[in-house]
């Protein structure tokens, strides 16, 4: 039986609890763990490779990209692009199944570049909002 790899993405620092909850849920549930293998960067050992190369390879080797988008856009490289944006673009490039979950907050409270990333995502995927860990867990299920 093939295990479906799930790449769980969000801006570093934002949704740390949600990412960990989803990771634990998918990897410890007696039924879901038989079918899904979650990935979060927090579980990756320290390596001497550039983060962009690591996430790109991880997204390429995954089946589902699960993005948690909130208020923050994240740290930006010299091109002004955040890792979350790169991860989302890699998921599209590698033709992955893409699921995007938005925190329930006002548009005006979101970083301008996150607003743009959400608009971009809306062209490719159906998104869903969430208010809490419990609601997110239920929606992902």
Coordinates of C-alpha atoms in Angstrom, one line a residue, residues 30-109:
X30 CA -4.5 4.5 13.8
X31 CA -6.3 4.8 10.5
X32 CA -4.8 7.9 9.0
X33 CA -1.2 6.9 9.8
X34 CA -1.6 3.9 7.6
X35 CA -2.3 6.1 4.6
X36 CA -0.6 9.4 5.2
X37 CA 3.0 10.4 6.0
X38 CA 3.2 14.1 7.1
X39 CA 6.2 16.3 6.8
X40 CA 7.0 19.5 8.7
X41 CA 10.4 21.3 8.8
X42 CA 10.5 21.1 12.5
X43 CA 11.1 17.3 12.2
X44 CA 13.9 17.6 9.7
X45 CA 17.4 17.1 11.1
X46 CA 19.9 20.0 10.7
X47 CA 21.5 19.9 7.3
X48 CA 24.1 22.0 5.6
X49 CA 22.0 22.6 2.5
X50 CA 20.2 25.8 1.6
X51 CA 16.6 25.9 2.9
X52 CA 15.2 26.6 -0.6
X53 CA 16.8 23.4 -2.0
X54 CA 15.5 21.4 0.9
X55 CA 11.9 22.5 0.7
X56 CA 11.9 22.3 -3.1
X57 CA 13.0 18.6 -2.9
X58 CA 10.5 17.9 -0.1
X59 CA 7.7 19.4 -2.1
X60 CA 8.8 17.5 -5.2
X61 CA 8.7 14.2 -3.3
X62 CA 5.3 14.8 -1.7
X63 CA 1.8 14.1 -2.9
X64 CA -0.2 16.8 -1.1
X65 CA 0.8 20.3 -0.3
X66 CA -1.3 21.5 2.7
X67 CA -0.8 25.3 3.2
X68 CA -1.8 27.3 6.3
X69 CA -2.1 30.9 5.3
X70 CA -2.6 33.6 7.9
X71 CA -1.6 37.2 8.6
X72 CA 2.1 37.0 8.1
X73 CA 4.1 36.6 4.9
X74 CA 7.3 35.6 6.5
X75 CA 11.0 36.4 6.1
X76 CA 11.9 37.4 2.6
X77 CA 15.0 36.6 0.6
X78 CA 16.9 39.1 -1.6
X79 CA 14.1 38.8 -4.2
X80 CA 11.4 39.6 -1.6
X81 CA 9.9 36.1 -1.6
X82 CA 9.1 34.1 1.5
X83 CA 9.7 30.3 1.9
X84 CA 5.9 29.8 2.1
X85 CA 5.5 31.5 -1.3
X86 CA 8.4 29.3 -2.8
X87 CA 6.8 26.2 -1.3
X88 CA 3.4 27.0 -2.8
X89 CA 5.0 27.7 -6.2
X90 CA 6.9 24.5 -6.1
X91 CA 3.7 22.6 -5.4
X92 CA 2.1 24.1 -8.5
X93 CA 5.3 23.5 -10.6
X94 CA 5.3 19.8 -9.6
X95 CA 1.6 19.5 -10.1
X96 CA 0.8 18.4 -6.5
X97 CA -2.6 18.3 -4.9
X98 CA -2.9 21.6 -3.2
X99 CA -5.0 22.3 -0.1
X100 CA -5.0 25.8 1.4
X101 CA -6.5 26.7 4.8
X102 CA -6.9 30.4 5.7
X103 CA -7.0 31.6 9.3
X104 CA -10.2 33.5 9.8
X105 CA -9.0 37.1 9.9
X106 CA -9.8 40.3 8.1
X107 CA -8.1 40.9 4.8
X108 CA -6.8 44.3 6.0
X109 CA -5.0 42.5 8.9

